[in-house]
Amino acid sequence: MSRTRVALLGSTLAFYLAIVIAVLSTSWLVELDWKVMLFRPYQQWPQLHAFLDYFVVLGQRGPTAVMVAAWLGWRSWRQHTLRPLLTLGAALLLLNITVGAVKLGLGRLGPHYATQIGSAELFAGGDIFPSGHTANAVVTWGILAYLATTPLARRWLSVGSSALALGVGATTVYLGTHWLSDVLLGWAAGLLVLLALPWFEPLIGRTETAVFAVRERLRDSRRRSAAPAPVPVDVQPALFPHGHPRAEGSDEESQPLEPVGIAGRSATAPRNSTHPTSLQRAHGPRSERTPVTPAGSRRPPHADRTPRTGQTRPVPGGST
């Protein structure tokens, strides 16, 4: 809070209290309210009525909050920060609390429901003092100037929002929905909210940090749930305790197949065998077999033949 802002805040608060005291004491301000109301501006300039019926919507809390929130939401997305939206939320919350409490506490009736000429119409169950349209126009459009990033933009937005807030307040007096003192207090109430916002900046910063922390935790939890479960390295098929022989990147020629402890299986097996290991034959390689010499003739015996006993085959043309 700079000294200039503190001075403005103090003077605005003094003006706010002066308006409340003037209405409570039924002073000259209340008489002015009645004179303006009996003048009936909407009857003096009826050609403005159609346009001002639409213009006064710029002071309603719902439509204005949606328009300004859309713009500040785009800024938040572009700048990767929640400060614009959080500042708007804090300003509207502060406005509703302060203005709503005074409205319900004083209970003033509007011009269309006044019962006694010259009376302040306080504590009668009304809710128009201060003017909510006026205070909302000051805060909602003034927040754009408050969040401006350059001095030039802040200057132009301050002028524009001030003109818009003055126009909305004057329109409610023209339509006969508010007393003049309601509008004066609404301007002061909205300006007090804007001037007090720097005191809430630390809270806005902590809220932004907390929101981003929650977002990061949610992102981490989604990543963990979407990631596949890791396969333990020590869990391998029972037939390949030292890794699958067909694993990617393995050298099939230089890494022989290591057998499991099955009885009768050879120490080594051909790497390029197409049969499963469990179906390979139990004997070793051909080079390791013991040669067997056959005993006797390989021809099967015949019953009509007699075995030869030391006889030699006769040679043709020779002696026996």
Short mmCIF file of C-alpha atoms in Angstrom, two decimals:
data_model
loop_
_atom_site.label_atom_id
_atom_site.label_comp_id
_atom_site.label_asym_id
_atom_site.label_seq_id
_atom_site.Cartn_x
_atom_site.Cartn_y
_atom_site.Cartn_z
CA MET A 1 0.00 0.00 0.00
CA SER A 2 1.56 3.27 -1.17
CA ARG A 3 0.97 6.55 0.63
CA THR A 4 -1.22 7.79 -2.19
CA ARG A 5 -3.42 4.71 -1.99
CA VAL A 6 -3.67 4.97 1.80
CA ALA A 7 -4.67 8.62 1.49
CA LEU A 8 -7.33 7.76 -1.10
CA LEU A 9 -8.59 4.94 1.07
CA GLY A 10 -8.90 7.23 4.10
CA SER A 11 -10.69 10.00 2.19
CA THR A 12 -13.09 7.54 0.55
CA LEU A 13 -13.89 5.95 3.90
CA ALA A 14 -14.61 9.39 5.35
CA PHE A 15 -16.94 10.16 2.44
CA TYR A 16 -18.66 6.78 2.94
CA LEU A 17 -19.31 7.48 6.63
CA ALA A 18 -20.52 11.01 5.85
CA ILE A 19 -23.16 9.66 3.45
CA VAL A 20 -24.38 7.11 5.98
CA ILE A 21 -24.59 9.70 8.74
CA ALA A 22 -26.41 12.15 6.44
CA VAL A 23 -29.06 9.58 5.60
CA LEU A 24 -29.41 8.37 9.20
CA SER A 25 -29.95 11.95 10.38
CA THR A 26 -32.44 12.74 7.57
CA SER A 27 -30.36 15.72 6.50
CA TRP A 28 -30.44 17.81 3.34
CA LEU A 29 -29.24 14.77 1.38
CA VAL A 30 -32.54 13.01 2.05
CA GLU A 31 -34.43 16.10 0.89
CA LEU A 32 -32.37 16.05 -2.32
CA ASP A 33 -33.27 12.41 -2.79
CA TRP A 34 -36.96 13.28 -2.69
CA LYS A 35 -36.60 16.19 -5.08
CA VAL A 36 -34.87 14.07 -7.69
CA MET A 37 -37.39 11.28 -7.27
CA LEU A 38 -40.38 13.62 -7.64
CA PHE A 39 -38.76 15.16 -10.72
CA ARG A 40 -39.08 11.72 -12.35
CA PRO A 41 -36.26 11.85 -14.90
CA TYR A 42 -37.66 8.89 -16.85
CA GLN A 43 -40.66 11.06 -17.68
CA GLN A 44 -38.56 14.07 -18.67
CA TRP A 45 -36.48 12.16 -21.25
CA PRO A 46 -38.54 9.15 -22.30
CA GLN A 47 -36.55 8.70 -25.51
CA LEU A 48 -33.61 7.45 -23.44
CA HIS A 49 -35.61 4.82 -21.60
CA ALA A 50 -35.19 1.96 -24.09
CA PHE A 51 -31.43 2.39 -24.38
CA LEU A 52 -30.84 2.82 -20.63
CA ASP A 53 -32.83 -0.32 -19.86
CA TYR A 54 -30.09 -2.28 -21.63
CA PHE A 55 -27.22 -0.10 -20.49
CA VAL A 56 -27.98 -0.66 -16.81
CA VAL A 57 -27.28 -4.39 -17.30
CA LEU A 58 -23.59 -3.46 -17.28
CA GLY A 59 -23.97 -3.01 -13.54
CA GLN A 60 -25.67 -6.33 -12.80
CA ARG A 61 -23.41 -8.76 -10.98
CA GLY A 62 -24.16 -11.86 -13.04
CA PRO A 63 -23.62 -10.65 -16.63
CA THR A 64 -20.67 -8.42 -15.78
CA ALA A 65 -18.94 -11.11 -13.74
CA VAL A 66 -19.25 -13.58 -16.63
CA MET A 67 -17.83 -11.12 -19.19
CA VAL A 68 -14.92 -9.98 -17.06
CA ALA A 69 -14.16 -13.52 -15.84
CA ALA A 70 -13.97 -14.74 -19.45
CA TRP A 71 -11.40 -12.07 -20.30
CA LEU A 72 -9.37 -12.64 -17.14
CA GLY A 73 -9.55 -16.40 -17.66
CA TRP A 74 -7.97 -16.00 -21.09
CA ARG A 75 -5.27 -13.83 -19.54
CA SER A 76 -4.64 -16.44 -16.84
CA TRP A 77 -4.25 -19.15 -19.47
CA ARG A 78 -1.88 -17.07 -21.57
CA GLN A 79 0.26 -15.95 -18.61
CA HIS A 80 0.13 -19.33 -16.77
CA THR A 81 -1.07 -17.69 -13.56
CA LEU A 82 -4.27 -17.66 -11.53
CA ARG A 83 -3.78 -14.17 -10.11
CA PRO A 84 -6.32 -12.36 -12.40
CA LEU A 85 -9.13 -14.80 -11.61
CA LEU A 86 -8.29 -15.00 -7.92
CA THR A 87 -8.17 -11.20 -7.66
CA LEU A 88 -11.59 -10.91 -9.28
CA GLY A 89 -12.99 -13.55 -6.94
CA ALA A 90 -11.54 -11.84 -3.87
CA ALA A 91 -12.92 -8.44 -4.98
CA LEU A 92 -16.43 -9.78 -5.62
CA LEU A 93 -16.43 -11.67 -2.32
CA LEU A 94 -15.36 -8.57 -0.42
CA LEU A 95 -17.97 -6.50 -2.25
CA ASN A 96 -20.82 -8.90 -1.46
CA ILE A 97 -19.89 -9.05 2.21
CA THR A 98 -19.50 -5.31 2.78
CA VAL A 99 -22.35 -4.06 0.60
CA GLY A 100 -24.72 -6.86 1.56
CA ALA A 101 -24.18 -6.31 5.27
CA VAL A 102 -24.99 -2.58 5.01
CA LYS A 103 -28.00 -3.24 2.78
CA LEU A 104 -29.55 -5.69 5.22
CA GLY A 105 -28.54 -3.69 8.29
CA LEU A 106 -30.11 -0.39 7.20
CA GLY A 107 -33.06 -1.90 5.32
CA ARG A 108 -33.89 1.17 3.22
CA LEU A 109 -36.83 1.14 0.80
CA GLY A 110 -36.48 2.29 -2.81
CA PRO A 111 -38.20 5.29 -4.39
CA HIS A 112 -40.98 3.16 -5.90
CA TYR A 113 -41.82 1.75 -2.45
CA ALA A 114 -41.50 4.94 -0.36
CA THR A 115 -44.39 5.54 2.02
CA GLN A 116 -43.77 9.00 3.53
CA ILE A 117 -42.43 12.06 1.72
CA GLY A 118 -39.29 13.43 3.31
CA SER A 119 -38.55 10.21 5.19
CA ALA A 120 -35.27 8.31 4.84
CA GLU A 121 -37.26 5.03 4.66
CA LEU A 122 -34.69 3.20 6.80
CA PHE A 123 -35.16 -0.07 8.73
CA ALA A 124 -38.23 -0.92 6.67
CA GLY A 125 -37.05 -4.22 5.17
CA GLY A 126 -35.54 -2.80 2.00
CA ASP A 127 -32.16 -3.60 0.45
CA ILE A 128 -31.17 -0.74 -1.87
CA PHE A 129 -28.75 1.32 0.23
CA PRO A 130 -26.01 1.38 -1.07
CA SER A 131 -26.69 0.77 -4.76
CA GLY A 132 -25.51 -2.69 -5.69
CA HIS A 133 -25.52 -1.92 -9.42
CA THR A 134 -23.22 1.06 -8.89
CA ALA A 135 -20.81 -0.67 -6.51
CA ASN A 136 -20.63 -3.72 -8.76
CA ALA A 137 -19.88 -1.57 -11.82
CA VAL A 138 -17.05 0.15 -9.97
CA VAL A 139 -15.46 -3.14 -8.84
CA THR A 140 -16.06 -5.33 -11.87
CA TRP A 141 -14.83 -2.87 -14.49
CA GLY A 142 -12.28 -1.26 -12.20
CA ILE A 143 -10.56 -4.61 -11.67
CA LEU A 144 -9.41 -4.44 -15.29
CA ALA A 145 -7.52 -1.22 -14.54
CA TYR A 146 -6.19 -2.71 -11.31
CA LEU A 147 -4.72 -5.68 -13.19
CA ALA A 148 -3.35 -3.68 -16.12
CA THR A 149 0.30 -4.44 -16.87
CA THR A 150 1.37 -1.09 -18.37
CA PRO A 151 0.87 2.49 -17.14
CA LEU A 152 -0.82 3.51 -20.39
CA ALA A 153 -3.30 0.64 -20.24
CA ARG A 154 -4.00 1.36 -16.58
CA ARG A 155 -4.70 5.00 -17.34
CA TRP A 156 -7.13 4.32 -20.16
CA LEU A 157 -8.89 1.52 -18.32
CA SER A 158 -9.26 3.69 -15.23
CA VAL A 159 -10.95 6.41 -17.27
CA GLY A 160 -13.19 3.95 -19.07
CA SER A 161 -14.28 2.05 -15.95
CA SER A 162 -14.95 5.29 -14.08
CA ALA A 163 -17.16 6.60 -16.88
CA LEU A 164 -18.99 3.27 -17.04
CA ALA A 165 -19.58 3.21 -13.28
CA LEU A 166 -20.82 6.82 -13.27
CA GLY A 167 -23.16 6.05 -16.16
CA VAL A 168 -24.63 2.96 -14.47
CA GLY A 169 -25.23 4.89 -11.23
CA ALA A 170 -26.90 7.79 -13.03
CA THR A 171 -29.05 5.33 -15.00
CA THR A 172 -30.48 3.82 -11.81
CA VAL A 173 -31.48 7.32 -10.66
CA TYR A 174 -33.06 8.01 -14.06
CA LEU A 175 -35.07 4.77 -13.91
CA GLY A 176 -36.20 5.57 -10.36
CA THR A 177 -34.83 2.34 -8.84
CA HIS A 178 -32.40 4.11 -6.46
CA TRP A 179 -32.12 7.30 -4.49
CA LEU A 180 -29.29 9.65 -5.31
CA SER A 181 -27.68 8.92 -1.94
CA ASP A 182 -27.78 5.19 -2.78
CA VAL A 183 -25.65 5.85 -5.85
CA LEU A 184 -23.19 8.06 -3.97
CA LEU A 185 -22.68 5.35 -1.34
CA GLY A 186 -22.37 2.69 -4.05
CA TRP A 187 -19.54 4.59 -5.73
CA ALA A 188 -17.74 4.91 -2.40
CA ALA A 189 -18.32 1.24 -1.50
CA GLY A 190 -16.89 -0.02 -4.79
CA LEU A 191 -13.88 2.28 -4.60
CA LEU A 192 -13.12 1.10 -1.06
CA VAL A 193 -12.97 -2.49 -2.28
CA LEU A 194 -10.53 -1.62 -5.07
CA LEU A 195 -8.32 0.44 -2.76
CA ALA A 196 -8.20 -2.36 -0.15
CA LEU A 197 -7.24 -5.12 -2.60
CA PRO A 198 -3.43 -4.77 -2.09
CA TRP A 199 -3.90 -5.96 1.51
CA PHE A 200 -5.25 -9.25 0.12
CA GLU A 201 -2.40 -9.86 -2.34
CA PRO A 202 -0.44 -12.14 0.05
CA LEU A 203 -3.53 -14.29 0.56
CA ILE A 204 -4.09 -14.43 -3.20
CA GLY A 205 -0.47 -15.52 -3.72
CA ARG A 206 -0.72 -18.30 -1.12
CA THR A 207 -3.98 -19.51 -2.64
CA GLU A 208 -2.40 -19.67 -6.09
CA THR A 209 0.56 -21.65 -4.76
CA ALA A 210 -1.76 -24.10 -3.00
CA VAL A 211 -3.87 -24.61 -6.13
CA PHE A 212 -0.79 -25.30 -8.27
CA ALA A 213 0.52 -27.75 -5.66
CA VAL A 214 -2.75 -29.68 -5.72
CA ARG A 215 -2.65 -29.72 -9.53
CA GLU A 216 0.87 -31.17 -9.54
CA ARG A 217 -0.11 -33.89 -7.07
CA LEU A 218 -3.07 -34.85 -9.25
CA ARG A 219 -0.86 -34.99 -12.33
CA ASP A 220 1.68 -37.20 -10.57
CA SER A 221 -1.03 -39.58 -9.41
CA ARG A 222 -2.42 -39.84 -12.96
CA ARG A 223 1.05 -40.54 -14.35
CA ARG A 224 1.65 -43.29 -11.80
CA SER A 225 -1.71 -44.90 -12.50
CA ALA A 226 -1.19 -44.78 -16.28
CA ALA A 227 2.38 -46.12 -16.26
CA PRO A 228 2.73 -49.96 -16.74
CA ALA A 229 3.83 -51.98 -13.75
CA PRO A 230 7.57 -52.75 -13.89
CA VAL A 231 8.56 -56.42 -14.36
CA PRO A 232 11.13 -57.60 -11.78
CA VAL A 233 14.47 -58.47 -13.33
CA ASP A 234 14.89 -61.67 -11.33
CA VAL A 235 11.60 -63.13 -12.56
CA GLN A 236 12.40 -65.24 -15.65
CA PRO A 237 10.85 -68.39 -17.19
CA ALA A 238 11.80 -71.58 -15.43
CA LEU A 239 13.40 -73.08 -18.54
CA PHE A 240 15.73 -70.11 -19.01
CA PRO A 241 17.22 -69.16 -15.64
CA HIS A 242 19.88 -66.97 -17.29
CA GLY A 243 17.61 -65.11 -19.69
CA HIS A 244 15.71 -66.08 -22.81
CA PRO A 245 18.07 -67.16 -25.63
CA ARG A 246 15.98 -65.18 -28.15
CA ALA A 247 16.22 -61.89 -26.24
CA GLU A 248 16.62 -58.77 -28.34
CA GLY A 249 20.21 -57.86 -29.06
CA SER A 250 21.63 -61.24 -28.05
CA ASP A 251 24.27 -62.94 -30.16
CA GLU A 252 22.76 -66.27 -31.13
CA GLU A 253 26.03 -67.63 -32.48
CA SER A 254 28.17 -66.71 -29.48
CA GLN A 255 25.69 -67.53 -26.69
CA PRO A 256 25.07 -71.29 -26.48
CA LEU A 257 21.94 -72.64 -24.94
CA GLU A 258 22.42 -73.52 -21.31
CA PRO A 259 20.28 -76.44 -20.23
CA VAL A 260 18.36 -76.86 -17.03
CA GLY A 261 19.01 -79.78 -14.75
CA ILE A 262 17.09 -82.52 -16.58
CA ALA A 263 18.57 -85.97 -16.46
CA GLY A 264 19.88 -87.33 -19.74
CA ARG A 265 20.13 -83.93 -21.45
CA SER A 266 23.40 -83.02 -23.08
CA ALA A 267 25.63 -80.21 -21.85
CA THR A 268 25.17 -78.24 -25.03
CA ALA A 269 22.44 -78.06 -27.64
CA PRO A 270 22.31 -76.56 -31.10
CA ARG A 271 21.21 -72.90 -30.96
CA ASN A 272 19.19 -73.00 -34.15
CA SER A 273 17.16 -76.09 -33.28
CA THR A 274 13.52 -75.76 -34.18
CA HIS A 275 12.37 -78.28 -31.58
CA PRO A 276 11.66 -77.26 -28.01
CA THR A 277 14.35 -77.99 -25.53
CA SER A 278 12.17 -80.49 -23.69
CA LEU A 279 11.78 -82.57 -26.90
CA GLN A 280 15.44 -82.76 -27.87
CA ARG A 281 16.97 -86.25 -27.84
CA ALA A 282 18.86 -87.32 -24.77
CA HIS A 283 22.00 -88.57 -26.56
CA GLY A 284 25.03 -86.44 -27.18
CA PRO A 285 26.52 -85.28 -30.48
CA ARG A 286 27.45 -87.83 -33.15
CA SER A 287 31.14 -87.20 -32.64
CA GLU A 288 30.92 -88.30 -29.02
CA ARG A 289 29.21 -91.68 -29.68
CA THR A 290 31.18 -94.93 -29.18
CA PRO A 291 31.52 -96.78 -32.50
CA VAL A 292 29.89 -100.22 -32.50
CA THR A 293 31.21 -103.01 -34.76
CA PRO A 294 28.43 -105.34 -35.96
CA ALA A 295 28.90 -109.02 -35.14
CA GLY A 296 28.03 -111.47 -37.93
CA SER A 297 26.24 -110.96 -41.21
CA ARG A 298 23.55 -108.38 -41.61
CA ARG A 299 21.47 -110.69 -43.85
CA PRO A 300 18.67 -112.54 -42.16
CA PRO A 301 19.05 -116.32 -42.04
CA HIS A 302 17.14 -118.58 -44.56
CA ALA A 303 15.74 -121.97 -43.65
CA ASP A 304 16.53 -123.61 -47.04
CA ARG A 305 20.18 -122.78 -46.91
CA THR A 306 22.88 -124.65 -45.07
CA PRO A 307 25.60 -122.77 -43.46
CA ARG A 308 28.99 -122.84 -45.12
CA THR A 309 31.70 -124.54 -43.14
CA GLY A 310 35.15 -123.82 -44.47
CA GLN A 311 34.15 -124.37 -48.13
CA THR A 312 35.44 -122.09 -50.77
CA ARG A 313 33.56 -120.91 -53.84
CA PRO A 314 34.81 -122.83 -57.03
CA VAL A 315 36.68 -120.68 -59.46
CA PRO A 316 35.56 -121.11 -63.05
CA GLY A 317 38.17 -122.71 -65.25
CA GLY A 318 40.25 -123.76 -62.33
CA SER A 319 40.61 -126.74 -60.06
CA THR A 320 38.52 -127.25 -56.95
#
